[in-house]
Amino acid sequence: MRTTHRLFLAPLVAGAFALSACGSDGSSSAASDTTAAMTDQTSGDAMSADSMADDSMTDDAMADEMHDDSMSDDAMTDDTMHDDAMSDDAMSDDAMSDDAMSDDAMSDGAMADLPAWQAMTLTDVEGNAFTLGDFMGKPVFVEHFATWCSNCRKQLTEANAAAAAAGDDAVFIALSVETELGASDVASYAADEGFSNLRFAVMSPEYLAEISDAFGNSAINPPSTPHFVIDLHGTAGDLITGIEKSDAVLEHLQHASM
């Protein structure tokens, strides 16, 4: 009986082992396929991520390039504006230079048209050199006198009062015909008489000759109190003789200011 049972069970056991072997192979193959699929998917995901990273890098590069281009455009704009500003400044400087040259030319032209006696240099009693043409733009009262002349003193008194009233709006010049007289002597004379509003000087022999040629001998004859007014354009009026009050002097200056 025991022998019979063993014989009967042997085929069953062998079959069981065969089934077990088949099952093991099937499971191994399925697992292998699943693993391969997962690996492929992971690899695909990795490649996709790399592709996305590459795209991102490309976008960043494009953004950087656009930023660089923008900076370059801004730099070009700044350079252009700077160049334009420099050009405008240069044009402005040129215009100012042209205006200055034009003013100088007009001044030189005006001086060239003045008579010789207005362009000749005089020296006041304080040692300052000047010409009567220097005062263009203001009316100028000019009196020729001598320190020994009483009529001159009276006219200088009226002129000094007019000068105080006119202030900086006019210039008052007193020129001594005493060509050999020292400046200190004339300065003492002006101080003693209180003529503080007048500018005093002594004519040179050359200046005296020019004045005589321009106005005649009356211009160098002190007792006739010769005086005249130069307008703001540098044009001298007629020679006036005789004593005039300060109001009349101011009226002459007012007309010369127009």
mmCIF file of N, CA and C in Angstrom, residues 6-118:
data_model
loop_
_atom_site.group_PDB
_atom_site.id
_atom_site.type_symbol
_atom_site.label_atom_id
_atom_site.label_comp_id
_atom_site.label_asym_id
_atom_site.label_seq_id
_atom_site.Cartn_x
_atom_site.Cartn_y
_atom_site.Cartn_z
ATOM 1 N N ARG A 6 3.087 6.099 -3.171
ATOM 2 C CA ARG A 6 4.251 6.879 -3.640
ATOM 3 C C ARG A 6 4.247 6.994 -5.141
ATOM 4 N N LEU A 7 3.906 5.913 -5.837
ATOM 5 C CA LEU A 7 3.869 5.921 -7.283
ATOM 6 C C LEU A 7 2.791 6.859 -7.778
ATOM 7 N N PHE A 8 1.695 6.856 -7.076
ATOM 8 C CA PHE A 8 0.580 7.708 -7.488
ATOM 9 C C PHE A 8 0.903 9.213 -7.300
ATOM 10 N N LEU A 9 1.644 9.525 -6.233
ATOM 11 C CA LEU A 9 1.946 10.938 -5.915
ATOM 12 C C LEU A 9 3.078 11.510 -6.764
ATOM 13 N N ALA A 10 3.907 10.638 -7.287
ATOM 14 C CA ALA A 10 5.086 11.114 -8.044
ATOM 15 C C ALA A 10 4.710 11.985 -9.232
ATOM 16 N N PRO A 11 3.724 11.562 -10.063
ATOM 17 C CA PRO A 11 3.333 12.425 -11.192
ATOM 18 C C PRO A 11 2.776 13.757 -10.739
ATOM 19 N N LEU A 12 2.057 13.713 -9.626
ATOM 20 C CA LEU A 12 1.475 14.965 -9.137
ATOM 21 C C LEU A 12 2.550 15.942 -8.706
ATOM 22 N N VAL A 13 3.508 15.445 -8.014
ATOM 23 C CA VAL A 13 4.607 16.310 -7.539
ATOM 24 C C VAL A 13 5.366 16.880 -8.712
ATOM 25 N N ALA A 14 5.624 16.014 -9.702
ATOM 26 C CA ALA A 14 6.344 16.478 -10.888
ATOM 27 C C ALA A 14 5.565 17.557 -11.610
ATOM 28 N N GLY A 15 4.254 17.386 -11.687
ATOM 29 C CA GLY A 15 3.410 18.399 -12.327
ATOM 30 C C GLY A 15 3.428 19.702 -11.577
ATOM 31 N N ALA A 16 3.409 19.544 -10.262
ATOM 32 C CA ALA A 16 3.425 20.766 -9.438
ATOM 33 C C ALA A 16 4.702 21.552 -9.644
ATOM 34 N N PHE A 17 5.797 20.788 -9.702
ATOM 35 C CA PHE A 17 7.090 21.491 -9.970
ATOM 36 C C PHE A 17 7.115 22.141 -11.316
ATOM 37 N N ALA A 18 6.496 21.504 -12.305
ATOM 38 C CA ALA A 18 6.452 22.072 -13.663
ATOM 39 C C ALA A 18 5.648 23.348 -13.682
ATOM 40 N N LEU A 19 4.490 23.325 -13.007
ATOM 41 C CA LEU A 19 3.656 24.531 -12.930
ATOM 42 C C LEU A 19 4.365 25.654 -12.211
ATOM 43 N N SER A 20 5.057 25.217 -11.134
ATOM 44 C CA SER A 20 5.791 26.227 -10.362
ATOM 45 C C SER A 20 6.857 26.888 -11.213
ATOM 46 N N ALA A 21 7.522 26.096 -12.006
ATOM 47 C CA ALA A 21 8.579 26.643 -12.879
ATOM 48 C C ALA A 21 7.993 27.560 -13.918
ATOM 49 N N CYS A 22 6.871 27.177 -14.503
ATOM 50 C CA CYS A 22 6.222 28.025 -15.501
ATOM 51 C C CYS A 22 5.782 29.341 -14.888
ATOM 52 N N GLY A 23 5.186 29.282 -13.736
ATOM 53 C CA GLY A 23 4.702 30.489 -13.057
ATOM 54 C C GLY A 23 5.844 31.440 -12.739
ATOM 55 N N SER A 24 6.936 30.846 -12.302
ATOM 56 C CA SER A 24 8.098 31.691 -11.963
ATOM 57 C C SER A 24 8.635 32.392 -13.175
ATOM 58 N N ASP A 25 8.704 31.728 -14.311
ATOM 59 C CA ASP A 25 9.215 32.361 -15.533
ATOM 60 C C ASP A 25 8.294 33.463 -16.014
ATOM 61 N N GLY A 26 6.991 33.242 -15.965
ATOM 62 C CA GLY A 26 6.012 34.248 -16.419
ATOM 63 C C GLY A 26 6.086 35.503 -15.596
ATOM 64 N N SER A 27 6.198 35.309 -14.280
ATOM 65 C CA SER A 27 6.266 36.485 -13.391
ATOM 66 C C SER A 27 7.536 37.260 -13.625
ATOM 67 N N SER A 28 8.605 36.551 -13.840
ATOM 68 C CA SER A 28 9.907 37.235 -14.069
ATOM 69 C C SER A 28 9.882 38.038 -15.341
ATOM 70 N N SER A 29 9.264 37.432 -16.382
ATOM 71 C CA SER A 29 9.191 38.147 -17.666
ATOM 72 C C SER A 29 8.336 39.398 -17.557
ATOM 73 N N ALA A 30 7.199 39.302 -16.852
ATOM 74 C CA ALA A 30 6.292 40.446 -16.693
ATOM 75 C C ALA A 30 6.956 41.568 -15.908
ATOM 76 N N ALA A 31 7.648 41.158 -14.856
ATOM 77 C CA ALA A 31 8.344 42.170 -14.032
ATOM 78 C C ALA A 31 9.415 42.871 -14.833
ATOM 79 N N SER A 32 10.109 42.028 -15.654
ATOM 80 C CA SER A 32 11.166 42.621 -16.500
ATOM 81 C C SER A 32 10.587 43.628 -17.471
ATOM 82 N N ASP A 33 9.432 43.260 -18.076
ATOM 83 C CA ASP A 33 8.788 44.201 -19.008
ATOM 84 C C ASP A 33 8.367 45.471 -18.314
ATOM 85 N N THR A 34 7.816 45.350 -17.132
ATOM 86 C CA THR A 34 7.348 46.523 -16.374
ATOM 87 C C THR A 34 8.505 47.451 -16.027
ATOM 88 N N THR A 35 9.621 46.830 -15.596
ATOM 89 C CA THR A 35 10.812 47.622 -15.244
ATOM 90 C C THR A 35 11.354 48.368 -16.441
ATOM 91 N N ALA A 36 11.376 47.679 -17.562
ATOM 92 C CA ALA A 36 11.871 48.307 -18.804
ATOM 93 C C ALA A 36 10.996 49.497 -19.188
ATOM 94 N N ALA A 37 9.683 49.304 -19.047
ATOM 95 C CA ALA A 37 8.759 50.379 -19.391
ATOM 96 C C ALA A 37 8.964 51.587 -18.483
ATOM 97 N N MET A 38 9.148 51.320 -17.203
ATOM 98 C CA MET A 38 9.363 52.410 -16.256
ATOM 99 C C MET A 38 10.674 53.137 -16.569
ATOM 100 N N THR A 39 11.687 52.360 -16.906
ATOM 101 C CA THR A 39 12.993 52.962 -17.269
ATOM 102 C C THR A 39 12.859 53.858 -18.479
ATOM 103 N N ASP A 40 12.120 53.333 -19.491
ATOM 104 C CA ASP A 40 11.912 54.140 -20.700
ATOM 105 C C ASP A 40 11.188 55.440 -20.387
ATOM 106 N N GLN A 41 10.153 55.287 -19.535
ATOM 107 C CA GLN A 41 9.376 56.489 -19.178
ATOM 108 C C GLN A 41 10.242 57.495 -18.431
ATOM 109 N N THR A 42 11.063 56.979 -17.483
ATOM 110 C CA THR A 42 11.954 57.866 -16.718
ATOM 111 C C THR A 42 12.934 58.569 -17.636
ATOM 112 N N SER A 43 13.462 57.760 -18.576
ATOM 113 C CA SER A 43 14.404 58.337 -19.538
ATOM 114 C C SER A 43 13.719 59.406 -20.375
ATOM 115 N N GLY A 44 12.470 59.103 -20.770
ATOM 116 C CA GLY A 44 11.711 60.090 -21.551
ATOM 117 C C GLY A 44 11.455 61.350 -20.761
ATOM 118 N N ASP A 45 11.089 61.170 -19.478
ATOM 119 C CA ASP A 45 10.853 62.340 -18.634
ATOM 120 C C ASP A 45 12.119 63.156 -18.472
ATOM 121 N N ALA A 46 13.231 62.447 -18.306
ATOM 122 C CA ALA A 46 14.508 63.146 -18.158
ATOM 123 C C ALA A 46 14.833 63.921 -19.405
ATOM 124 N N MET A 47 14.612 63.279 -20.560
ATOM 125 C CA MET A 47 14.887 63.976 -21.821
ATOM 126 C C MET A 47 13.966 65.177 -21.986
ATOM 127 N N SER A 48 12.713 64.999 -21.561
ATOM 128 C CA SER A 48 11.767 66.115 -21.647
ATOM 129 C C SER A 48 12.209 67.257 -20.748
ATOM 130 N N ALA A 49 12.659 66.926 -19.540
ATOM 131 C CA ALA A 49 13.138 67.946 -18.604
ATOM 132 C C ALA A 49 14.348 68.657 -19.160
ATOM 133 N N ASP A 50 15.256 67.855 -19.759
ATOM 134 C CA ASP A 50 16.441 68.480 -20.367
ATOM 135 C C ASP A 50 16.035 69.412 -21.497
ATOM 136 N N SER A 51 15.050 68.945 -22.284
ATOM 137 C CA SER A 51 14.577 69.789 -23.390
ATOM 138 C C SER A 51 13.989 71.082 -22.873
ATOM 139 N N MET A 52 13.203 70.959 -21.785
ATOM 140 C CA MET A 52 12.622 72.163 -21.206
ATOM 141 C C MET A 52 13.716 73.079 -20.668
ATOM 142 N N ALA A 53 14.727 72.467 -20.041
ATOM 143 C CA ALA A 53 15.845 73.274 -19.534
ATOM 144 C C ALA A 53 16.555 73.984 -20.672
ATOM 145 N N ASP A 54 16.742 73.236 -21.779
ATOM 146 C CA ASP A 54 17.391 73.867 -22.946
ATOM 147 C C ASP A 54 16.555 75.025 -23.467
ATOM 148 N N ASP A 55 15.230 74.804 -23.544
ATOM 149 C CA ASP A 55 14.351 75.891 -23.996
ATOM 150 C C ASP A 55 14.438 77.092 -23.066
ATOM 151 N N SER A 56 14.485 76.781 -21.746
ATOM 152 C CA SER A 56 14.576 77.873 -20.774
ATOM 153 C C SER A 56 15.870 78.645 -20.956
ATOM 154 N N MET A 57 16.976 77.869 -21.179
ATOM 155 C CA MET A 57 18.261 78.535 -21.407
ATOM 156 C C MET A 57 18.204 79.394 -22.664
ATOM 157 N N THR A 58 17.540 78.879 -23.674
ATOM 158 C CA THR A 58 17.411 79.643 -24.926
ATOM 159 C C THR A 58 16.626 80.933 -24.692
ATOM 160 N N ASP A 59 15.530 80.822 -23.928
ATOM 161 C CA ASP A 59 14.730 82.015 -23.620
ATOM 162 C C ASP A 59 15.553 83.030 -22.838
ATOM 163 N N ASP A 60 16.338 82.496 -21.860
ATOM 164 C CA ASP A 60 17.182 83.403 -21.078
ATOM 165 C C ASP A 60 18.200 84.095 -21.967
ATOM 166 N N ALA A 61 18.777 83.314 -22.886
ATOM 167 C CA ALA A 61 19.760 83.903 -23.801
ATOM 168 C C ALA A 61 19.113 84.986 -24.654
ATOM 169 N N MET A 62 17.894 84.693 -25.142
ATOM 170 C CA MET A 62 17.187 85.694 -25.939
ATOM 171 C C MET A 62 16.877 86.934 -25.108
ATOM 172 N N ALA A 63 16.462 86.708 -23.843
ATOM 173 C CA ALA A 63 16.160 87.834 -22.963
ATOM 174 C C ALA A 63 17.409 88.665 -22.717
ATOM 175 N N ASP A 64 18.561 87.962 -22.472
ATOM 176 C CA ASP A 64 19.816 88.677 -22.268
ATOM 177 C C ASP A 64 20.188 89.482 -23.502
ATOM 178 N N GLU A 65 19.987 88.865 -24.673
ATOM 179 C CA GLU A 65 20.326 89.553 -25.919
ATOM 180 C C GLU A 65 19.445 90.782 -26.112
ATOM 181 N N MET A 66 18.132 90.616 -25.807
ATOM 182 C CA MET A 66 17.227 91.754 -25.920
ATOM 183 C C MET A 66 17.623 92.851 -24.937
ATOM 184 N N HIS A 67 18.026 92.430 -23.701
ATOM 185 C CA HIS A 67 18.455 93.408 -22.701
ATOM 186 C C HIS A 67 19.700 94.152 -23.175
ATOM 187 N N ASP A 68 20.646 93.372 -23.734
ATOM 188 C CA ASP A 68 21.868 94.002 -24.262
ATOM 189 C C ASP A 68 21.537 94.980 -25.379
ATOM 190 N N ASP A 69 20.603 94.544 -26.265
ATOM 191 C CA ASP A 69 20.206 95.435 -27.354
ATOM 192 C C ASP A 69 19.563 96.705 -26.809
ATOM 193 N N SER A 70 18.722 96.527 -25.767
ATOM 194 C CA SER A 70 18.064 97.689 -25.162
ATOM 195 C C SER A 70 19.089 98.629 -24.553
ATOM 196 N N MET A 71 20.095 98.015 -23.830
ATOM 197 C CA MET A 71 21.146 98.841 -23.249
ATOM 198 C C MET A 71 21.932 99.557 -24.337
ATOM 199 N N SER A 72 22.178 98.846 -25.422
ATOM 200 C CA SER A 72 22.918 99.463 -26.532
ATOM 201 C C SER A 72 22.124 100.618 -27.121
ATOM 202 N N ASP A 73 20.796 100.414 -27.290
ATOM 203 C CA ASP A 73 19.944 101.486 -27.816
ATOM 204 C C ASP A 73 19.941 102.684 -26.884
ATOM 205 N N ASP A 74 19.843 102.374 -25.550
ATOM 206 C CA ASP A 74 19.851 103.460 -24.581
ATOM 207 C C ASP A 74 21.170 104.226 -24.647
ATOM 208 N N ALA A 75 22.277 103.468 -24.759
ATOM 209 C CA ALA A 75 23.582 104.119 -24.838
ATOM 210 C C ALA A 75 23.664 104.998 -26.075
ATOM 211 N N MET A 76 23.142 104.458 -27.206
ATOM 212 C CA MET A 76 23.163 105.256 -28.434
ATOM 213 C C MET A 76 22.315 106.512 -28.274
ATOM 214 N N THR A 77 21.144 106.363 -27.603
ATOM 215 C CA THR A 77 20.274 107.514 -27.378
ATOM 216 C C THR A 77 20.970 108.546 -26.509
ATOM 217 N N ASP A 78 21.620 108.065 -25.407
ATOM 218 C CA ASP A 78 22.333 108.976 -24.526
ATOM 219 C C ASP A 78 23.458 109.679 -25.268
ATOM 220 N N ASP A 79 24.189 108.907 -26.083
ATOM 221 C CA ASP A 79 25.280 109.514 -26.843
ATOM 222 C C ASP A 79 24.737 110.562 -27.812
ATOM 223 N N THR A 80 23.601 110.226 -28.459
ATOM 224 C CA THR A 80 23.009 111.167 -29.408
ATOM 225 C C THR A 80 22.571 112.445 -28.713
ATOM 226 N N MET A 81 21.895 112.260 -27.545
ATOM 227 C CA MET A 81 21.448 113.432 -26.801
ATOM 228 C C MET A 81 22.645 114.261 -26.341
ATOM 229 N N HIS A 82 23.713 113.553 -25.887
ATOM 230 C CA HIS A 82 24.904 114.260 -25.440
ATOM 231 C C HIS A 82 25.533 115.031 -26.589
ATOM 232 N N ASP A 83 25.615 114.368 -27.747
ATOM 233 C CA ASP A 83 26.188 115.034 -28.919
ATOM 234 C C ASP A 83 25.346 116.237 -29.330
ATOM 235 N N ASP A 84 23.991 116.043 -29.280
ATOM 236 C CA ASP A 84 23.109 117.156 -29.639
ATOM 237 C C ASP A 84 23.306 118.326 -28.679
ATOM 238 N N ALA A 85 23.408 117.973 -27.360
ATOM 239 C CA ALA A 85 23.595 119.026 -26.366
ATOM 240 C C ALA A 85 24.911 119.763 -26.602
ATOM 241 N N MET A 86 25.979 118.982 -26.892
ATOM 242 C CA MET A 86 27.269 119.608 -27.167
ATOM 243 C C MET A 86 27.179 120.490 -28.411
ATOM 244 N N SER A 87 26.442 119.987 -29.418
ATOM 245 C CA SER A 87 26.287 120.771 -30.643
ATOM 246 C C SER A 87 25.533 122.058 -30.369
ATOM 247 N N ASP A 88 24.451 121.949 -29.551
ATOM 248 C CA ASP A 88 23.675 123.139 -29.215
ATOM 249 C C ASP A 88 24.534 124.144 -28.455
ATOM 250 N N ASP A 89 25.341 123.604 -27.485
ATOM 251 C CA ASP A 89 26.214 124.495 -26.723
ATOM 252 C C ASP A 89 27.215 125.181 -27.632
ATOM 253 N N ALA A 90 27.763 124.382 -28.563
ATOM 254 C CA ALA A 90 28.744 124.965 -29.487
ATOM 255 C C ALA A 90 28.102 126.064 -30.329
ATOM 256 N N MET A 91 26.855 125.786 -30.800
ATOM 257 C CA MET A 91 26.166 126.801 -31.596
ATOM 258 C C MET A 91 25.889 128.043 -30.762
ATOM 259 N N SER A 92 25.501 127.807 -29.474
ATOM 260 C CA SER A 92 25.224 128.946 -28.598
ATOM 261 C C SER A 92 26.493 129.757 -28.365
ATOM 262 N N ASP A 93 27.623 129.021 -28.134
ATOM 263 C CA ASP A 93 28.889 129.721 -27.921
ATOM 264 C C ASP A 93 29.291 130.499 -29.168
ATOM 265 N N ASP A 94 29.072 129.865 -30.330
ATOM 266 C CA ASP A 94 29.404 130.555 -31.581
ATOM 267 C C ASP A 94 28.555 131.818 -31.750
ATOM 268 N N ALA A 95 27.247 131.676 -31.400
ATOM 269 C CA ALA A 95 26.360 132.836 -31.524
ATOM 270 C C ALA A 95 26.805 133.958 -30.589
ATOM 271 N N MET A 96 27.169 133.561 -29.339
ATOM 272 C CA MET A 96 27.635 134.573 -28.394
ATOM 273 C C MET A 96 28.922 135.222 -28.896
ATOM 274 N N SER A 97 29.809 134.377 -29.435
ATOM 275 C CA SER A 97 31.069 134.899 -29.969
ATOM 276 C C SER A 97 30.813 135.852 -31.124
ATOM 277 N N ASP A 98 29.863 135.456 -32.007
ATOM 278 C CA ASP A 98 29.515 136.321 -33.133
ATOM 279 C C ASP A 98 28.943 137.647 -32.656
ATOM 280 N N ASP A 99 28.071 137.562 -31.610
ATOM 281 C CA ASP A 99 27.491 138.793 -31.074
ATOM 282 C C ASP A 99 28.568 139.699 -30.495
ATOM 283 N N ALA A 100 29.510 139.058 -29.757
ATOM 284 C CA ALA A 100 30.581 139.848 -29.163
ATOM 285 C C ALA A 100 31.429 140.510 -30.244
ATOM 286 N N MET A 101 31.733 139.728 -31.307
ATOM 287 C CA MET A 101 32.514 140.285 -32.403
ATOM 288 C C MET A 101 31.755 141.415 -33.093
ATOM 289 N N SER A 102 30.432 141.215 -33.225
ATOM 290 C CA SER A 102 29.607 142.251 -33.848
ATOM 291 C C SER A 102 29.610 143.520 -33.013
ATOM 292 N N ASP A 103 29.481 143.356 -31.674
ATOM 293 C CA ASP A 103 29.506 144.525 -30.791
ATOM 294 C C ASP A 103 30.850 145.234 -30.864
ATOM 295 N N ASP A 104 31.931 144.436 -30.885
ATOM 296 C CA ASP A 104 33.258 145.032 -30.977
ATOM 297 C C ASP A 104 33.421 145.785 -32.294
ATOM 298 N N ALA A 105 32.907 145.156 -33.370
ATOM 299 C CA ALA A 105 33.016 145.802 -34.677
ATOM 300 C C ALA A 105 32.253 147.124 -34.700
ATOM 301 N N MET A 106 31.040 147.121 -34.104
ATOM 302 C CA MET A 106 30.257 148.349 -34.056
ATOM 303 C C MET A 106 30.973 149.411 -33.233
ATOM 304 N N SER A 107 31.563 148.962 -32.097
ATOM 305 C CA SER A 107 32.275 149.903 -31.242
ATOM 306 C C SER A 107 33.481 150.489 -31.972
ATOM 307 N N ASP A 108 34.239 149.598 -32.647
ATOM 308 C CA ASP A 108 35.398 150.073 -33.405
ATOM 309 C C ASP A 108 34.970 151.016 -34.525
ATOM 310 N N GLY A 109 33.864 150.678 -35.183
ATOM 311 C CA GLY A 109 33.374 151.536 -36.253
ATOM 312 C C GLY A 109 32.947 152.892 -35.734
ATOM 313 N N ALA A 110 32.261 152.882 -34.570
ATOM 314 C CA ALA A 110 31.820 154.147 -33.981
ATOM 315 C C ALA A 110 33.016 154.998 -33.582
ATOM 316 N N MET A 111 34.051 154.376 -32.997
ATOM 317 C CA MET A 111 35.245 155.115 -32.590
ATOM 318 C C MET A 111 35.975 155.680 -33.805
ATOM 319 N N ALA A 112 35.967 154.907 -34.893
ATOM 320 C CA ALA A 112 36.656 155.369 -36.102
ATOM 321 C C ALA A 112 35.989 156.602 -36.681
ATOM 322 N N ASP A 113 34.686 156.777 -36.438
ATOM 323 C CA ASP A 113 33.954 157.917 -36.971
ATOM 324 C C ASP A 113 34.083 159.167 -36.103
ATOM 325 N N LEU A 114 34.661 159.032 -34.918
ATOM 326 C CA LEU A 114 34.782 160.177 -34.022
ATOM 327 C C LEU A 114 35.864 161.135 -34.524
ATOM 328 N N PRO A 115 35.697 162.432 -34.257
ATOM 329 C CA PRO A 115 36.766 163.386 -34.586
ATOM 330 C C PRO A 115 38.003 163.110 -33.739
ATOM 331 N N ALA A 116 39.136 163.592 -34.207
ATOM 332 C CA ALA A 116 40.415 163.282 -33.559
ATOM 333 C C ALA A 116 40.435 163.705 -32.091
ATOM 334 N N TRP A 117 39.866 164.877 -31.766
ATOM 335 C CA TRP A 117 39.937 165.362 -30.393
ATOM 336 C C TRP A 117 39.155 164.483 -29.410
ATOM 337 N N GLN A 118 38.146 163.732 -29.919
ATOM 338 C CA GLN A 118 37.412 162.824 -29.043
ATOM 339 C C GLN A 118 38.158 161.514 -28.814
#
